[in-house]
CSV table of C-alpha atoms in Angstrom, one decimal:
chain,number,residue,atom,x,y,z
A,1273,MET,CA,101.8,254.6,13.1
A,1274,LEU,CA,103.7,255.8,9.9
A,1275,GLN,CA,104.1,252.7,7.7
A,1276,ASN,CA,107.0,253.9,5.6
A,1277,PRO,CA,108.4,257.2,6.5
A,1278,HIS,CA,111.1,257.0,3.9
A,1279,GLN,CA,108.5,256.5,1.0
A,1280,LEU,CA,106.3,259.5,2.4
A,1281,TYR,CA,109.3,261.7,2.5
A,1282,GLU,CA,110.5,260.4,-1.0
A,1283,TYR,CA,107.2,261.5,-2.4
A,1284,HIS,CA,107.5,264.8,-0.9
A,1285,VAL,CA,110.9,265.2,-2.6
A,1286,TRP,CA,109.6,263.9,-5.8
A,1287,ALA,CA,106.7,266.2,-5.8
A,1288,ASN,CA,108.9,269.1,-5.3
A,1289,GLU,CA,111.1,267.9,-8.2
A,1290,GLN,CA,108.1,267.7,-10.5
A,1291,LEU,CA,107.4,271.1,-9.9
A,1292,PHE,CA,111.0,272.4,-10.3
A,1293,ALA,CA,111.3,270.6,-13.5
A,1294,HIS,CA,108.0,272.2,-14.6
A,1295,LEU,CA,109.1,275.7,-13.5
A,1296,GLU,CA,112.5,275.2,-15.5
A,1297,GLN,CA,110.4,274.9,-18.6
A,1298,LEU,CA,108.4,278.2,-18.2
A,1299,PRO,CA,109.7,281.7,-18.9
A,1300,LYS,CA,112.2,282.8,-15.9
A,1301,GLU,CA,109.9,285.6,-15.0
A,1302,ALA,CA,107.1,283.2,-14.0
A,1303,PHE,CA,109.2,282.3,-10.8
A,1304,HIS,CA,109.4,285.8,-9.5
A,1305,ALA,CA,106.3,287.4,-11.0
A,1306,GLU,CA,104.2,289.0,-8.3
A,1307,VAL,CA,100.8,287.6,-7.8
A,1308,THR,CA,97.9,287.9,-5.2
A,1309,SER,CA,98.1,284.9,-3.1
A,1310,VAL,CA,99.4,283.5,0.1
A,1311,PHE,CA,102.9,284.6,-0.8
A,1312,SER,CA,103.7,287.4,-3.5
A,1313,SER,CA,105.5,285.1,-5.9
A,1314,VAL,CA,106.3,281.5,-6.5
A,1315,SER,CA,109.8,282.1,-5.5
A,1316,GLN,CA,108.7,283.5,-2.0
A,1317,THR,CA,106.5,280.4,-1.7
A,1318,PHE,CA,109.6,278.2,-2.3
A,1319,GLY,CA,111.6,280.4,0.0
A,1320,HIS,CA,109.0,279.8,2.9
A,1321,MET,CA,109.1,276.2,2.1
A,1322,TYR,CA,112.8,276.0,2.6
A,1323,VAL,CA,112.9,277.8,5.9
A,1324,PHE,CA,110.1,275.4,7.1
A,1325,GLU,CA,112.1,272.3,6.0
A,1326,GLN,CA,115.1,273.5,7.8
A,1327,LEU,CA,113.1,274.4,10.7
A,1328,TYR,CA,111.3,271.0,11.1
A,1329,MET,CA,114.5,269.1,10.2
A,1330,SER,CA,115.9,270.7,13.2
A,1331,VAL,CA,113.0,269.9,15.2
A,1332,LEU,CA,113.0,266.4,14.2
A,1333,ALA,CA,116.8,266.1,15.1
A,1334,GLU,CA,115.8,267.4,18.5
A,1335,VAL,CA,117.9,270.7,18.3
A,1336,PRO,CA,116.6,272.9,21.0
A,1337,ASN,CA,114.8,276.2,20.1
A,1338,GLU,CA,117.7,278.3,21.1
A,1339,GLY,CA,119.8,276.4,18.3
A,1340,ILE,CA,117.0,276.9,15.8
A,1341,PHE,CA,115.5,280.2,15.9
A,1342,PRO,CA,118.7,282.2,15.5
A,1343,LYS,CA,119.2,280.3,12.1
A,1344,ILE,CA,115.9,281.3,10.7
A,1345,PRO,CA,117.0,284.8,9.3
A,1346,GLY,CA,120.0,283.2,7.6
A,1347,TRP,CA,117.7,280.5,5.9
A,1348,ARG,CA,115.4,283.2,4.8
A,1349,GLU,CA,118.3,285.2,3.3
A,1350,GLU,CA,119.9,282.1,1.7
A,1351,ALA,CA,116.5,281.6,-0.2
A,1352,GLN,CA,116.2,285.2,-1.5
A,1353,GLY,CA,116.6,286.2,-5.2
A,1354,LEU,CA,117.5,282.7,-6.5
A,1355,THR,CA,116.9,281.2,-10.0
A,1356,VAL,CA,114.8,278.0,-10.2
A,1357,ASP,CA,117.9,276.0,-10.5
A,1358,GLN,CA,119.4,277.6,-7.5
A,1359,MET,CA,116.4,277.0,-5.4
A,1360,ARG,CA,116.3,273.4,-6.7
A,1361,GLY,CA,119.8,273.1,-5.4
A,1362,LEU,CA,118.8,274.3,-1.9
A,1363,PHE,CA,116.0,271.9,-1.8
A,1364,ALA,CA,118.3,268.8,-2.9
A,1365,GLY,CA,120.7,269.8,-0.1
A,1366,VAL,CA,118.1,269.7,2.5
A,1367,ALA,CA,116.5,266.5,1.1
A,1368,GLU,CA,120.0,265.0,1.7
A,1369,GLN,CA,120.1,266.0,5.1
A,1370,PHE,CA,116.6,264.9,5.6
A,1371,ARG,CA,117.3,261.5,4.2
A,1372,ASP,CA,120.4,261.1,6.7
A,1373,LEU,CA,118.2,262.1,9.5
A,1374,LEU,CA,115.7,259.4,8.5
A,1375,ARG,CA,118.5,256.8,8.1
A,1376,ARG,CA,119.6,257.7,11.7
A,1377,THR,CA,116.3,257.6,13.2
A,1378,PRO,CA,115.2,253.8,13.3
A,1379,ASP,CA,112.0,254.4,15.2
A,1380,ALA,CA,109.8,256.6,13.2
A,1381,ASP,CA,107.2,256.5,15.8
A,1382,LYS,CA,109.4,257.6,18.7
A,1383,ALA,CA,107.8,260.0,21.1
A,1384,MET,CA,108.9,263.7,21.2
A,1385,THR,CA,108.0,266.8,23.0
A,1386,ILE,CA,108.3,269.9,21.2
A,1387,GLU,CA,108.2,273.5,22.6
A,1388,HIS,CA,106.3,275.9,20.3
A,1389,PRO,CA,106.8,279.5,21.0
A,1390,SER,CA,103.0,280.5,20.6
A,1391,TYR,CA,101.4,277.2,21.4
A,1392,GLY,CA,103.6,275.9,24.4
A,1393,ARG,CA,104.8,272.2,25.0
A,1394,PHE,CA,103.4,269.7,22.8
A,1395,ASP,CA,103.8,265.9,23.1
A,1396,THR,CA,103.8,264.2,19.6
A,1397,TYR,CA,105.8,261.6,17.6
A,1398,PHE,CA,108.5,261.9,15.0
A,1399,SER,CA,106.0,260.4,12.5
A,1400,ASP,CA,103.4,263.1,13.1
A,1401,ILE,CA,106.0,265.8,12.5
A,1402,LEU,CA,107.2,264.1,9.4
A,1403,ARG,CA,103.6,264.0,8.1
A,1404,HIS,CA,103.3,267.8,8.9
A,1405,VAL,CA,106.3,268.4,6.8
A,1406,VAL,CA,104.9,266.7,3.8
A,1407,ASN,CA,101.5,268.1,4.3
A,1408,HIS,CA,102.9,271.5,4.6
A,1409,GLY,CA,104.7,270.9,1.2
A,1410,THR,CA,101.6,269.7,-0.4
A,1411,TYR,CA,99.7,272.7,0.6
A,1412,HIS,CA,102.3,275.0,-0.9
A,1413,ARG,CA,102.8,273.2,-4.0
A,1414,GLY,CA,98.9,273.8,-4.5
A,1415,ASN,CA,99.6,277.5,-3.9
A,1416,VAL,CA,102.2,277.4,-6.6
A,1417,THR,CA,100.0,275.7,-9.0
A,1418,ALA,CA,97.3,278.4,-8.5
A,1419,MET,CA,100.1,281.2,-8.8
A,1420,LEU,CA,101.2,279.7,-12.1
A,1421,ARG,CA,97.5,279.4,-13.3
A,1422,GLN,CA,97.1,283.2,-12.5
A,1423,GLN,CA,100.0,283.9,-14.8
A,1424,GLY,CA,98.4,281.7,-17.6
A,1425,TYR,CA,100.4,278.7,-17.1
A,1426,GLY,CA,99.5,275.1,-16.4
A,1427,GLY,CA,100.3,273.0,-13.4
A,1428,VAL,CA,102.0,269.6,-13.2
A,1429,PRO,CA,100.5,266.6,-11.3
A,1430,THR,CA,102.1,266.1,-7.9
A,1431,ASP,CA,99.5,263.9,-6.2
A,1432,TYR,CA,100.7,261.0,-4.1
A,1433,MET,CA,99.0,258.7,-6.5
A,1434,PHE,CA,101.1,259.9,-9.3
A,1435,TYR,CA,104.2,259.2,-7.4
A,1436,LEU,CA,103.0,255.7,-6.6
A,1437,MET,CA,102.3,255.0,-10.1
A,1438,GLU,CA,105.7,256.3,-11.3
A,1439,GLN,CA,107.3,254.1,-8.6
A,1440,SER,CA,105.4,251.0,-9.7
A,1441,LYS,CA,106.3,251.4,-13.3
A,1442,GLY,CA,110.2,251.6,-12.0
A,1443,GLN,CA,109.6,248.2,-10.4
A,1444,GLN,CA,108.4,246.4,-13.3
């Protein structure tokens, strides 16, 4: 059971925003610099994350695969060659769509069946897919931090505990 899906997703948005704010402080070339990693650049990593966010938001909204897969090339194209600020804008837009979906889904633990093109039919829960989205973002934010370190730049804290501490300061 997912105790607070909104908080978990808000952490995800907060962590992405921390990274975007950090990237805005770095030289522009750091975003597109080629590195040896999971993806060839920070911008390519964020492009992948954006496509993934769109894809899984569609899965959570129970859009059939036939309505999702044709959109993937467009989402990839949408995320190519952008500045940090433009990418940040894409993520802000998808975050608002995700928030709307969360508001329209009162039962975060509702059962769902998804059809994966390689792995077949899978019975799961809305909350598990949402956790997967957040976990995927955490993984790739770690990739971005490693890519920045390869370029000689520091990272920025995006751990869940830092989010909770910031939230508790705002409530005092």
